[in-house]
XYZ file of C-alpha atoms in Angstrom:
782
model
C -4.981 -3.271 2.535
C -5.924 -6.455 0.680
C -4.285 -6.759 -2.716
C -6.362 -6.781 -5.868
C -5.848 -8.765 -9.014
C -6.195 -5.928 -11.506
C -4.110 -2.911 -10.562
C -5.348 -0.724 -13.400
C -7.965 1.993 -13.044
C -11.278 0.223 -12.862
C -14.804 1.389 -13.495
C -17.747 -0.425 -12.041
C -20.749 -1.529 -14.056
C -24.393 -0.909 -13.476
C -26.807 -3.327 -11.940
C -30.083 -3.310 -10.082
C -30.015 -1.488 -6.789
C -30.841 -2.950 -3.402
C -33.794 -5.299 -3.190
C -36.898 -3.551 -1.892
C -39.154 -6.565 -1.726
C -39.305 -6.740 2.059
C -42.852 -6.017 3.199
C -44.656 -5.371 6.435
C -47.072 -8.135 7.221
C -48.914 -6.300 9.948
C -48.833 -2.532 10.255
C -50.205 -2.735 13.784
C -47.027 -4.400 15.044
C -45.488 -0.990 15.870
C -43.809 -1.336 19.259
C -44.793 1.033 22.078
C -42.113 3.587 22.873
C -42.039 4.123 26.594
C -39.982 7.277 26.277
C -43.051 8.931 24.764
C -45.468 7.155 27.106
C -47.576 6.133 24.110
C -50.318 3.595 24.646
C -51.527 3.060 21.104
C -49.909 0.915 18.419
C -50.927 3.065 15.508
C -49.176 5.187 12.925
C -46.958 8.205 12.849
C -47.805 11.300 10.807
C -45.936 14.458 10.022
C -47.770 17.783 10.436
C -47.152 21.453 11.053
C -48.923 23.525 13.687
C -49.544 27.214 14.044
C -46.598 27.770 16.358
C -44.153 26.759 13.650
C -43.309 23.561 15.492
C -43.807 20.184 13.944
C -45.202 17.151 15.622
C -45.581 13.473 15.080
C -49.233 12.637 15.408
C -50.171 9.415 17.042
C -48.484 10.416 20.286
C -50.512 13.539 21.069
C -53.780 14.491 22.725
C -56.816 15.045 20.546
C -56.803 18.423 18.838
C -60.136 20.135 19.550
C -62.066 21.155 16.494
C -59.691 19.524 14.067
C -61.045 18.309 10.792
C -60.724 14.640 9.845
C -57.957 14.617 7.258
C -55.816 11.945 5.715
C -52.082 11.729 6.444
C -49.526 9.539 4.785
C -47.208 7.644 7.100
C -44.362 5.333 6.191
C -43.210 2.436 8.324
C -39.697 1.130 7.924
C -38.953 -2.562 8.337
C -35.602 -4.136 7.656
C -34.519 -0.893 5.924
C -37.363 -1.065 3.393
C -40.554 0.903 3.347
C -44.268 0.619 2.824
C -46.772 3.452 2.823
C -50.143 3.262 4.564
C -52.957 5.778 4.807
C -54.884 6.294 8.019
C -57.473 8.768 9.288
C -56.824 11.405 11.931
C -59.934 10.112 13.704
C -58.260 6.715 14.086
C -55.446 8.334 16.035
C -57.296 10.545 18.455
C -58.940 7.653 20.200
C -55.704 7.481 22.200
C -55.564 8.475 25.812
C -55.901 12.189 26.562
C -52.704 11.902 28.665
C -50.487 10.745 25.810
C -47.520 13.090 25.339
C -46.584 15.090 22.255
C -43.623 14.320 19.998
C -42.600 17.694 18.619
C -39.777 19.220 16.650
C -38.459 22.589 15.587
C -36.489 23.361 12.400
C -33.118 22.909 14.093
C -29.746 24.276 12.967
C -27.313 23.225 10.235
C -24.212 23.084 12.418
C -22.647 20.985 13.704
C -23.228 18.151 11.276
C -24.381 14.921 12.839
C -26.257 14.691 16.133
C -25.874 17.286 18.838
C -27.580 18.103 22.104
C -29.222 21.517 22.328
C -31.198 23.293 25.014
C -34.373 22.302 23.216
C -33.678 18.710 22.227
C -31.566 16.613 19.907
C -30.472 18.263 16.672
C -29.927 16.200 13.523
C -27.977 17.700 10.641
C -27.030 16.102 7.318
C -25.351 17.292 4.138
C -26.825 16.325 0.766
C -26.480 18.687 -2.143
C -28.526 16.710 -4.646
C -31.244 15.225 -2.426
C -34.834 16.250 -3.161
C -36.264 14.733 0.025
C -34.819 13.665 3.372
C -36.601 11.653 6.031
C -35.231 11.134 9.521
C -35.910 7.615 10.842
C -35.870 6.996 14.597
C -36.233 3.977 16.826
C -36.118 3.698 20.591
C -35.845 0.873 23.063
C -37.517 0.635 26.450
C -34.416 0.052 28.566
C -30.811 -1.085 28.537
C -27.506 0.580 27.901
C -27.536 0.513 24.142
C -30.152 1.308 21.575
C -31.222 -1.270 19.048
C -33.603 -0.823 16.157
C -37.127 -2.051 16.563
C -38.943 -3.758 13.724
C -40.363 -0.392 12.667
C -38.997 3.130 12.841
C -40.676 6.476 13.265
C -40.292 8.672 10.194
C -40.023 12.451 10.196
C -40.012 13.894 6.704
C -38.078 17.146 6.520
C -39.618 20.154 4.806
C -37.033 21.644 2.412
C -38.527 25.107 2.968
C -38.090 24.857 6.742
C -35.523 22.169 7.484
C -32.850 23.052 4.958
C -30.094 25.665 4.929
C -28.036 25.646 1.778
C -27.195 21.992 1.178
C -27.670 20.966 4.812
C -30.871 19.339 6.054
C -31.651 19.691 9.743
C -34.264 19.153 12.422
C -34.336 19.355 16.204
C -36.537 16.738 17.869
C -37.789 17.775 21.290
C -37.744 15.568 24.365
C -35.829 12.746 22.769
C -33.907 10.559 25.241
C -30.224 11.325 25.645
C -29.363 7.751 24.651
C -31.051 4.494 23.610
C -32.046 5.952 20.234
C -30.963 4.655 16.853
C -31.425 6.707 13.744
C -30.814 6.914 10.038
C -32.054 8.687 6.928
C -34.076 7.820 3.865
C -33.115 10.036 0.986
C -34.462 10.559 -2.496
C -33.085 12.523 -5.389
C -32.391 12.448 -9.103
C -32.248 8.985 -10.641
C -29.713 9.851 -13.330
C -27.219 7.023 -13.082
C -25.016 8.485 -15.785
C -24.977 11.758 -13.900
C -23.453 9.965 -10.914
C -26.563 9.646 -8.716
C -27.440 6.507 -6.729
C -30.432 7.589 -4.644
C -32.665 4.831 -3.240
C -35.286 5.942 -0.751
C -36.003 2.402 0.429
C -32.723 2.173 2.338
C -32.147 3.631 5.804
C -28.708 5.264 5.618
C -26.092 5.856 8.289
C -25.275 9.462 9.129
C -21.664 10.072 7.981
C -21.160 12.066 11.194
C -22.636 9.445 13.543
C -20.257 9.112 16.479
C -21.430 5.624 17.398
C -22.789 2.761 15.290
C -25.337 0.180 16.402
C -25.422 -3.220 14.728
C -24.442 -6.746 15.643
C -22.524 -6.793 18.900
C -20.481 -10.004 18.737
C -17.685 -10.325 16.176
C -18.451 -13.116 13.724
C -21.942 -13.763 15.141
C -23.391 -15.857 12.312
C -26.916 -15.651 13.734
C -26.861 -11.913 13.054
C -24.865 -12.028 9.849
C -27.278 -9.749 7.990
C -28.009 -7.319 10.796
C -28.280 -3.670 9.762
C -26.170 -0.771 10.955
C -27.577 2.498 12.299
C -26.283 5.615 13.980
C -26.771 6.102 17.675
C -25.649 8.586 20.314
C -25.039 8.996 24.028
C -25.309 12.348 25.775
C -25.894 10.959 29.270
C -22.625 9.208 30.149
C -20.159 11.060 32.324
C -16.973 12.365 30.665
C -14.151 9.848 30.619
C -11.660 10.260 33.450
C -8.238 10.527 31.857
C -6.710 11.250 35.262
C -5.274 14.376 36.846
C -1.669 13.489 36.076
C -2.322 12.025 32.639
C -0.199 13.212 29.737
C 0.349 11.543 26.355
C 3.853 10.143 25.833
C 4.737 12.691 23.087
C 7.631 10.553 21.872
C 9.895 12.290 19.336
C 9.488 10.702 15.939
C 13.152 9.765 15.712
C 12.770 7.623 18.840
C 9.736 5.614 17.722
C 9.719 1.841 17.317
C 6.362 0.948 15.760
C 4.537 -2.365 16.224
C 1.862 -2.934 13.583
C -0.931 -5.005 15.067
C -4.569 -6.070 14.793
C -6.802 -5.524 17.832
C -8.813 -8.694 17.422
C -6.027 -10.999 16.263
C -3.749 -10.030 19.164
C -5.792 -11.815 21.847
C -8.538 -13.723 19.986
C -6.790 -17.074 20.371
C -7.420 -19.142 23.478
C -3.667 -19.371 23.977
C -3.677 -15.689 24.979
C -4.900 -16.722 28.413
C -7.194 -13.725 28.393
C -10.703 -14.207 29.803
C -13.066 -15.341 27.073
C -15.189 -12.188 27.097
C -12.038 -10.046 26.693
C -10.482 -11.943 23.793
C -10.151 -9.916 20.630
C -11.125 -6.681 22.387
C -9.662 -3.303 23.251
C -9.407 -4.485 26.852
C -7.564 -7.578 25.671
C -4.717 -5.330 24.531
C -4.480 -3.873 28.041
C -3.965 -7.384 29.378
C -0.972 -7.815 27.091
C 0.799 -4.498 27.648
C 3.519 -6.333 29.631
C 4.412 -8.223 26.449
C 4.735 -4.978 24.498
C 6.968 -3.506 27.190
C 9.120 -6.623 27.316
C 9.525 -6.453 23.554
C 10.602 -2.824 23.831
C 8.362 -1.102 21.290
C 6.899 2.314 22.148
C 4.132 2.763 19.559
C 1.380 0.504 18.289
C -0.067 1.013 14.832
C -3.541 -0.493 14.962
C -5.065 -1.959 11.820
C -8.415 -0.238 11.136
C -10.598 0.302 14.209
C -13.350 2.324 12.525
C -16.665 0.487 12.230
C -16.651 -2.182 9.512
C -18.769 -5.212 8.632
C -16.775 -8.399 9.042
C -19.443 -10.328 7.083
C -19.332 -8.136 3.984
C -17.927 -10.991 1.861
C -20.897 -13.198 2.768
C -23.752 -10.972 1.599
C -24.052 -12.921 -1.672
C -22.659 -16.139 -3.162
C -19.108 -15.552 -4.417
C -15.683 -17.219 -4.263
C -14.901 -15.343 -1.023
C -18.155 -16.040 0.820
C -16.374 -18.249 3.354
C -14.231 -15.326 4.498
C -14.550 -12.952 7.441
C -12.950 -9.530 7.124
C -10.447 -9.426 9.963
C -8.220 -6.595 8.762
C -11.009 -4.013 8.563
C -10.022 -2.063 5.434
C -13.659 -1.427 4.541
C -14.942 1.510 6.555
C -18.643 2.029 7.261
C -18.222 5.186 9.326
C -15.233 7.415 10.034
C -16.095 8.513 13.578
C -17.161 5.375 15.430
C -14.864 2.824 17.067
C -15.415 -0.749 15.935
C -18.335 -1.880 18.094
C -17.449 -5.567 18.089
C -14.055 -4.877 19.628
C -15.893 -4.094 22.867
C -15.647 -6.857 25.448
C -18.495 -9.333 25.849
C -20.653 -7.788 23.121
C -20.968 -4.593 25.125
C -22.163 -2.453 22.213
C -21.162 0.981 20.929
C -21.123 2.877 24.220
C -18.934 0.215 25.791
C -16.687 0.285 22.710
C -16.171 4.015 23.117
C -15.328 3.636 26.801
C -13.029 0.662 26.383
C -11.162 2.237 23.471
C -10.354 5.162 25.760
C -9.334 2.799 28.542
C -6.985 1.069 26.112
C -5.423 4.357 24.974
C -5.019 5.547 28.556
C -3.386 2.284 29.643
C -1.002 2.305 26.685
C -0.102 5.923 27.329
C 0.563 5.248 30.990
C 2.932 2.499 29.826
C 4.725 4.984 27.556
C 3.277 3.550 24.338
C 1.742 5.761 21.668
C -1.321 4.821 19.615
C -1.291 5.307 15.842
C -4.381 4.397 13.838
C -4.317 2.882 10.367
C -7.088 4.883 8.679
C -8.841 4.214 5.391
C -10.066 7.399 3.719
C -9.461 6.194 0.176
C -12.680 4.148 -0.153
C -15.593 2.758 1.872
C -17.444 -0.523 2.295
C -20.062 0.426 -0.314
C -18.243 -1.473 -3.079
C -19.086 -0.954 -6.756
C -22.151 -0.628 -8.969
C -22.285 -4.320 -9.817
C -22.637 -5.463 -6.210
C -23.283 -2.321 -4.172
C -23.481 -2.431 -0.392
C -25.356 0.807 0.215
C -25.134 1.868 3.845
C -24.394 5.612 3.814
C -22.480 7.851 1.403
C -23.681 6.234 -1.812
C -27.316 6.874 -1.005
C -26.774 10.285 0.598
C -24.952 11.933 -2.301
C -22.885 9.580 -4.429
C -21.811 12.317 -6.835
C -20.230 14.304 -4.004
C -18.732 11.565 -1.853
C -17.208 9.432 -4.615
C -15.152 10.089 -7.723
C -17.156 9.452 -10.881
C -16.164 9.766 -14.510
C -17.961 11.626 -17.281
C -20.459 8.782 -17.618
C -21.340 8.824 -13.943
C -19.482 5.564 -13.281
C -17.404 5.075 -10.166
C -13.659 5.495 -10.503
C -11.647 2.851 -8.687
C -8.171 3.855 -7.578
C -8.498 1.835 -4.367
C -8.994 -1.620 -5.869
C -12.161 -1.941 -3.809
C -14.818 -0.648 -6.225
C -15.026 3.018 -5.261
C -12.790 5.978 -4.462
C -13.631 8.612 -1.878
C -13.689 12.105 -3.372
C -11.183 13.315 -0.803
C -10.416 16.766 -2.189
C -14.033 17.802 -2.618
C -14.525 20.546 0.026
C -17.332 18.674 1.812
C -15.504 15.346 1.878
C -12.270 17.040 2.893
C -14.000 18.645 5.859
C -15.530 15.296 6.807
C -12.058 13.726 6.894
C -10.584 16.602 8.892
C -13.468 16.484 11.364
C -12.992 12.730 11.718
C -9.264 13.059 12.403
C -9.817 15.825 14.939
C -12.479 13.708 16.638
C -10.042 10.830 17.181
C -7.422 13.190 18.587
C -9.751 15.193 20.856
C -12.156 12.474 21.955
C -9.861 9.448 22.002
C -6.389 11.018 22.458
C -4.743 9.037 19.666
C -1.220 10.078 18.758
C -1.194 9.759 15.003
C -2.446 8.200 11.811
C -1.154 6.003 9.015
C -3.141 6.732 5.837
C -3.923 3.664 3.739
C -3.309 4.169 -0.004
C -2.612 7.827 0.690
C -1.893 8.630 -2.957
C -5.668 8.584 -3.456
C -5.720 11.650 -1.219
C -3.477 13.334 -3.784
C -6.034 13.101 -6.588
C -8.444 15.792 -7.658
C -12.186 15.319 -7.943
C -11.714 13.937 -11.472
C -9.114 11.434 -10.287
C -6.096 13.162 -11.791
C -2.993 13.689 -9.593
C -2.664 17.079 -7.878
C 0.719 18.608 -7.033
C -0.510 20.361 -3.874
C -3.545 18.390 -2.664
C -5.762 20.585 -0.453
C -6.486 17.765 2.012
C -2.841 16.803 2.460
C -1.927 20.433 3.096
C -4.850 20.955 5.474
C -3.818 17.950 7.575
C -0.219 19.188 7.705
C -1.261 22.677 8.767
C -4.190 21.879 11.073
C -3.717 23.213 14.605
C -5.332 20.219 16.331
C -3.460 17.669 14.254
C -0.160 19.508 14.617
C 1.167 17.255 17.399
C 0.207 14.051 15.615
C 2.337 11.631 13.692
C 1.033 11.594 10.124
C 2.259 8.772 7.912
C 1.370 8.103 4.291
C 1.262 4.828 2.454
C 2.466 6.669 -0.673
C 0.888 4.638 -3.459
C -2.533 3.540 -4.673
C -4.031 0.964 -7.020
C -4.094 3.398 -9.926
C -0.309 3.492 -10.221
C 0.351 6.781 -8.387
C 3.617 5.789 -6.668
C 4.938 8.651 -4.531
C 7.627 7.146 -2.282
C 10.041 10.003 -1.622
C 7.812 12.384 -3.567
C 4.693 12.505 -1.419
C 3.468 16.106 -0.898
C 4.544 16.735 2.672
C 4.984 20.334 3.812
C 7.882 18.926 5.886
C 5.321 17.186 8.117
C 4.262 13.989 6.415
C 6.229 10.803 6.936
C 6.011 7.875 4.510
C 6.061 4.120 4.522
C 9.351 3.563 2.709
C 8.475 0.821 0.253
C 11.840 1.190 -1.462
C 13.562 0.410 1.848
C 11.545 -2.828 2.105
C 12.473 -3.950 -1.396
C 16.168 -3.070 -1.207
C 16.649 -4.716 2.189
C 14.948 -7.910 1.057
C 17.049 -8.144 -2.076
C 20.393 -7.524 -0.368
C 19.916 -9.835 2.610
C 18.679 -12.731 0.500
C 21.817 -12.388 -1.581
C 20.874 -10.543 -4.763
C 23.817 -9.025 -6.584
C 24.269 -5.341 -7.260
C 22.453 -4.247 -4.086
C 25.288 -3.133 -1.804
C 25.020 0.569 -2.603
C 21.242 0.579 -2.238
C 21.516 -1.273 1.071
C 23.972 1.325 2.368
C 21.685 4.159 1.309
C 18.718 2.626 3.133
C 20.713 1.904 6.314
C 21.869 5.545 6.362
C 18.321 6.961 6.234
C 17.397 7.136 2.534
C 18.769 10.623 1.952
C 18.111 10.159 -1.749
C 14.409 10.150 -0.929
C 14.011 12.426 2.074
C 16.868 14.914 2.233
C 14.721 17.634 0.700
C 13.787 20.979 2.236
C 13.379 20.424 5.990
C 12.641 16.705 5.900
C 14.451 14.413 8.316
C 15.480 10.740 8.384
C 12.446 9.957 10.553
C 10.131 10.981 7.731
C 10.928 7.555 6.338
C 9.168 4.696 8.128
C 11.400 1.691 7.501
C 9.899 -1.781 7.323
C 10.673 -5.190 5.921
C 7.307 -6.731 6.813
C 3.790 -5.294 7.069
C 0.306 -6.774 7.478
C -0.130 -7.415 3.770
C 2.459 -9.712 2.255
C 4.524 -12.425 3.898
C 5.289 -12.545 7.589
C 8.994 -12.480 8.397
C 9.073 -16.259 8.864
C 7.287 -16.776 5.546
C 9.657 -14.360 3.809
C 12.520 -16.777 4.520
C 10.414 -19.940 4.002
C 8.493 -19.444 0.743
C 9.447 -18.437 -2.763
C 5.823 -18.327 -3.869
C 2.518 -17.224 -2.361
C 0.083 -19.940 -1.281
C -3.303 -18.216 -1.256
C -5.639 -21.065 -2.196
C -7.581 -20.623 1.049
C -8.705 -17.191 -0.137
C -10.940 -18.642 -2.839
C -9.626 -16.558 -5.724
C -7.600 -19.231 -7.457
C -4.320 -17.678 -6.385
C -5.044 -14.497 -8.334
C -4.968 -12.268 -5.246
C -1.891 -11.050 -3.412
C 1.419 -9.937 -4.846
C 3.459 -12.265 -7.029
C 6.643 -10.267 -6.454
C 7.624 -10.875 -2.833
C 11.438 -10.726 -3.108
C 11.550 -13.730 -0.803
C 13.875 -16.732 -0.490
C 12.892 -20.057 1.059
C 16.479 -20.951 2.002
C 16.369 -24.169 0.026
C 12.930 -25.696 0.604
C 9.398 -24.426 -0.009
C 7.464 -24.268 3.255
C 7.802 -26.356 6.384
C 10.784 -28.674 6.714
C 12.564 -30.796 9.290
C 15.983 -30.045 7.807
C 18.004 -28.569 10.681
C 20.391 -26.665 8.407
C 17.566 -24.951 6.535
C 15.777 -24.091 9.780
C 18.991 -22.627 11.194
C 19.567 -20.539 8.070
C 16.003 -19.240 8.158
C 16.337 -18.120 11.762
C 19.663 -16.467 10.935
C 18.059 -14.567 8.077
C 15.197 -13.439 10.327
C 17.769 -12.065 12.760
C 19.640 -10.347 9.925
C 16.490 -8.581 8.751
C 15.598 -7.482 12.256
C 19.063 -6.253 13.005
C 19.283 -4.261 9.769
C 15.918 -2.691 10.511
C 16.866 -1.647 14.029
C 20.233 -0.103 13.130
C 18.842 1.909 10.202
C 18.300 5.662 10.467
C 14.594 6.459 10.336
C 11.586 4.992 12.124
C 11.504 1.165 12.278
C 8.206 -0.710 12.076
C 7.740 -4.426 12.708
C 4.705 -6.693 12.417
C 2.886 -8.363 15.298
C 3.989 -11.975 15.632
C 7.351 -11.626 13.915
C 8.971 -11.646 17.354
C 8.290 -15.390 17.592
C 8.180 -16.312 13.891
C 4.455 -16.362 13.128
C 3.569 -18.148 9.903
C 0.607 -17.874 7.574
C 1.961 -20.845 5.632
C 2.753 -18.726 2.605
C -0.537 -16.824 2.407
C 0.453 -13.254 1.591
C -3.065 -11.789 1.610
C -4.758 -13.187 4.710
C -7.312 -10.402 5.245
C -10.295 -12.790 5.382
C -9.233 -15.404 7.919
C -10.391 -15.100 11.514
C -8.247 -18.105 12.447
C -4.779 -19.059 13.639
C -3.581 -17.853 10.256
C -3.845 -14.319 11.656
C -4.285 -14.823 15.395
C -1.245 -14.273 17.597
C -0.129 -17.675 18.886
C 0.902 -17.157 22.481
C 1.970 -20.775 22.899
C 4.450 -20.367 20.074
C 5.729 -17.200 21.712
C 6.379 -19.114 24.922
C 8.243 -21.782 22.969
C 10.504 -19.156 21.325
C 10.826 -16.855 24.339
C 14.489 -17.686 24.950
C 15.745 -17.481 21.390
C 13.728 -15.622 18.749
C 11.826 -13.313 21.098
C 14.861 -12.671 23.250
C 16.957 -11.621 20.252
C 14.257 -9.347 18.848
C 13.621 -7.645 22.193
C 17.284 -7.122 23.050
C 18.073 -5.593 19.660
C 15.127 -3.185 19.997
C 16.264 -2.138 23.463
C 19.823 -1.677 22.218
C 18.541 0.698 19.550
C 16.556 2.629 22.143
C 19.573 2.929 24.414
C 22.014 4.465 21.916
C 21.283 7.657 20.015
C 23.707 6.747 17.212
C 20.833 4.798 15.601
C 18.314 7.645 16.038
C 19.841 10.720 14.481
C 17.827 13.906 14.102
C 19.622 14.855 10.894
C 21.038 12.949 7.955
C 24.425 11.463 8.702
C 27.611 12.324 6.839
C 31.335 11.586 6.998
C 31.554 12.781 10.585
C 28.924 10.301 11.730
C 29.719 7.262 9.571
C 32.730 5.605 7.997
C 32.175 3.082 5.210
C 34.839 0.372 5.190
C 34.476 -0.066 1.477
C 36.648 0.611 -1.565
C 34.810 -1.660 -3.935
C 31.399 -0.052 -4.404
C 31.289 -0.887 -8.093
C 31.786 -4.625 -7.620
C 28.421 -5.946 -8.822
C 29.050 -9.366 -7.270
C 29.922 -8.046 -3.794
C 27.373 -8.856 -1.128
C 29.371 -7.768 1.913
C 29.341 -4.373 3.569
C 30.843 -2.956 6.774
C 30.732 0.465 8.411
C 31.272 2.285 11.698
C 28.828 4.695 13.317
C 30.671 7.297 15.399
C 29.704 8.713 18.764
C 32.419 10.272 20.934
C 30.372 9.997 24.125
C 28.552 6.676 23.873
C 31.167 4.871 21.801
C 31.481 3.795 18.192
C 29.434 0.968 16.706
C 30.915 -1.321 14.046
C 28.505 -3.315 11.826
C 29.006 -5.828 9.056
C 26.494 -7.706 6.883
C 27.531 -10.731 4.858
C 24.994 -11.927 2.260
C 27.452 -14.282 0.589
C 27.153 -18.040 0.962
C 30.712 -18.216 2.336
C 32.709 -16.811 5.248
C 34.283 -13.383 4.878
C 37.313 -12.611 7.046
C 37.171 -8.862 7.545
C 39.769 -6.551 9.156
C 38.399 -4.724 12.186
C 39.373 -1.037 12.452
C 41.189 0.124 15.556
C 38.819 1.277 18.301
C 38.978 4.864 19.588
C 41.636 5.655 22.198
C 41.193 3.988 25.573
C 38.428 1.775 24.225
C 38.203 -1.788 22.952
C 35.729 -3.712 20.861
C 33.012 -5.826 22.445
C 30.928 -8.266 20.430
C 27.249 -7.491 21.001
C 25.622 -9.327 18.068
C 26.606 -12.219 15.872
C 23.523 -13.683 14.210
C 25.426 -16.865 13.366
C 25.668 -17.819 17.028
C 22.968 -19.587 18.970
C 21.028 -17.956 21.761
C 21.970 -16.442 24.125
C 25.352 -15.748 22.522
C 23.802 -14.229 19.378
C 22.947 -11.065 21.329
C 24.811 -10.056 24.485
C 23.781 -6.492 25.423
C 26.794 -5.867 27.668
C 29.135 -7.259 25.045
C 31.812 -9.949 24.955
C 35.497 -9.012 24.997
C 38.261 -10.624 22.988
C 37.803 -9.164 19.493
C 41.026 -9.363 17.491
C 42.241 -7.546 14.400
C 39.965 -9.596 12.140
C 36.565 -11.239 12.381
C 35.356 -14.219 10.373
C 31.802 -13.275 9.408
C 29.722 -16.358 8.660
C 27.597 -16.798 5.516
C 24.276 -14.997 5.665
C 25.041 -13.342 8.980
C 25.687 -9.968 10.557
C 27.696 -8.665 13.482
C 27.624 -5.613 15.748
C 30.635 -4.528 17.805
C 30.671 -1.737 20.348
C 33.682 0.313 21.444
C 33.731 0.541 25.234
C 36.312 1.485 27.896
């Protein structure tokens, strides 16, 4: 997720809530709703009849003998409200054939929208609300609903439409699709008690399965468009195919490719049709690239609905930015609408996400989602962006302190109250939804240490949510990966509560590998420990080497090319005066800051990139690499590029073509070599039987050379050496096993294609002269 300047626990300050100055200029502008066959353009009123059903007047035949009475009706325009008073007699002048819009109390479960025999049931949790109003809008035709200028309001009766803390209503004869909806909610106004109710805002249902808003990513004309829930009960079930099965790849065999859906094909150089660029379907077009690279799992940056224009809602130093990473969730159930092709809308997004998953699965590639349950888009109290949870029940959904102020362990203004029973169930339901409905294979939890905090923000030894995810029957087949830290200082690498199920991003691996390969002293022992699977961190109880996800590069921070090209971050384009992003990158520019024409420096940089990749792929545990590193993508030193929908983040397919025969070739061949030989993918932690360290000088602080042999009687031994000195090291090569001889497979000092020869090159003598800042891999073969 994007880095923040202040990493301490933050509390937001109070300010005025959302502007409610928007007014309706003409109450008679209410659009006719063909689904109800209404002919008048008058108001909507809530009433009860003798049968116990409720109806919305204004769409019904005249009631014989009824007394003229006044009813209050509220029209909603641009998520703000204005009350008007009309007479019953004004309504009944409508045609006698107009149909009735009726409802029954409905049921509390399931939460969200569901189809019943009688109609469409709406159910919403709010413990502290004193009034709840369902807002509906329909469109005449088309595949996707979109809000009209006004919405129909149905105020729920707490004596009839409430069970415990759940508000519910079943609306009869509603269409099965083409409806958008939301809620207006009122409640206590005690700010210092943690409440943030504002009944002028139409709020998104936390359990909405689809979200309607702007349809085109980055569409400036609709920058301030609102977001609503919608549903679809009329589409046929998705055809996964009779012979379809998920890949079910063992964790020890994974090679993870962290990537961004939009950035992967958004650039014209992708060659993808314009309407497919930056979409779920765009990924399908590029599956051949993923297969050629050799990875077998993609870890998608957030694909839950988010607002890419959230930085532009008010003047601020970041108001030129577009959120392209997506770490700012609006809703936890809906796929990002604007990743649908050609502005297809939410129903198309749902379909195309499934098509993407199916295509990846058929190619043998698993789908892991980067999920953000630590905070939402609703920001802080100074500049709130109220769209859902804040206005529904802030005190339940967010952590607040004793003064009712938001706690901020996420660095983004709020912290989801993950271990509150209601919020915990929401998260579990969301995860199950993505597994059952979309067939995803696993999840990487952003700032997962937040999920280890109690409702007061204090750390919990056995967090209920973490345990529930580990033990859940539906989630049992999934990969579950924690980013084991947060912005409040809760660093849990190697100590994350796990129940022998949770894996972790190994941040210590990243730091130790960077320091050793760039030539820091005193790192040889740490490097060896990381290569061997980080037993110091994960050899506890029944944990395995694959519970550590090894990485050198991830989405936040430098790319691999920038890691070897910049000593300092260059984040001026972000508008925060260089105060964002990490200052401690453990990088080395190889002698010049940024771009250079010096051939020696460029050669050294490429060698270092190969060293990092090789170390990653021969380490025990699960390797993860970043999209674009296979060709040397640069962000020109920007280590926090979350807000740039440009070439800074977009995959550059032309550059890939230019590096296809050197950088890409090396990366792909090393990945495939790892996949071919089990010696790199051990189920259990390795010991003396599996590895020999050719080292008798562990305590030499200045030593930056290490060599070892991985043993496998069937497939053949593998000898590896890493030299982080700035001079050649002539190293003795151990004798190969009987009836075998050494073949050189990798020498990162050589130029392509000799730097990686999968079948190996014969002629290895008793010694090998390992070049400065290089690594070698030898294989014992008959």
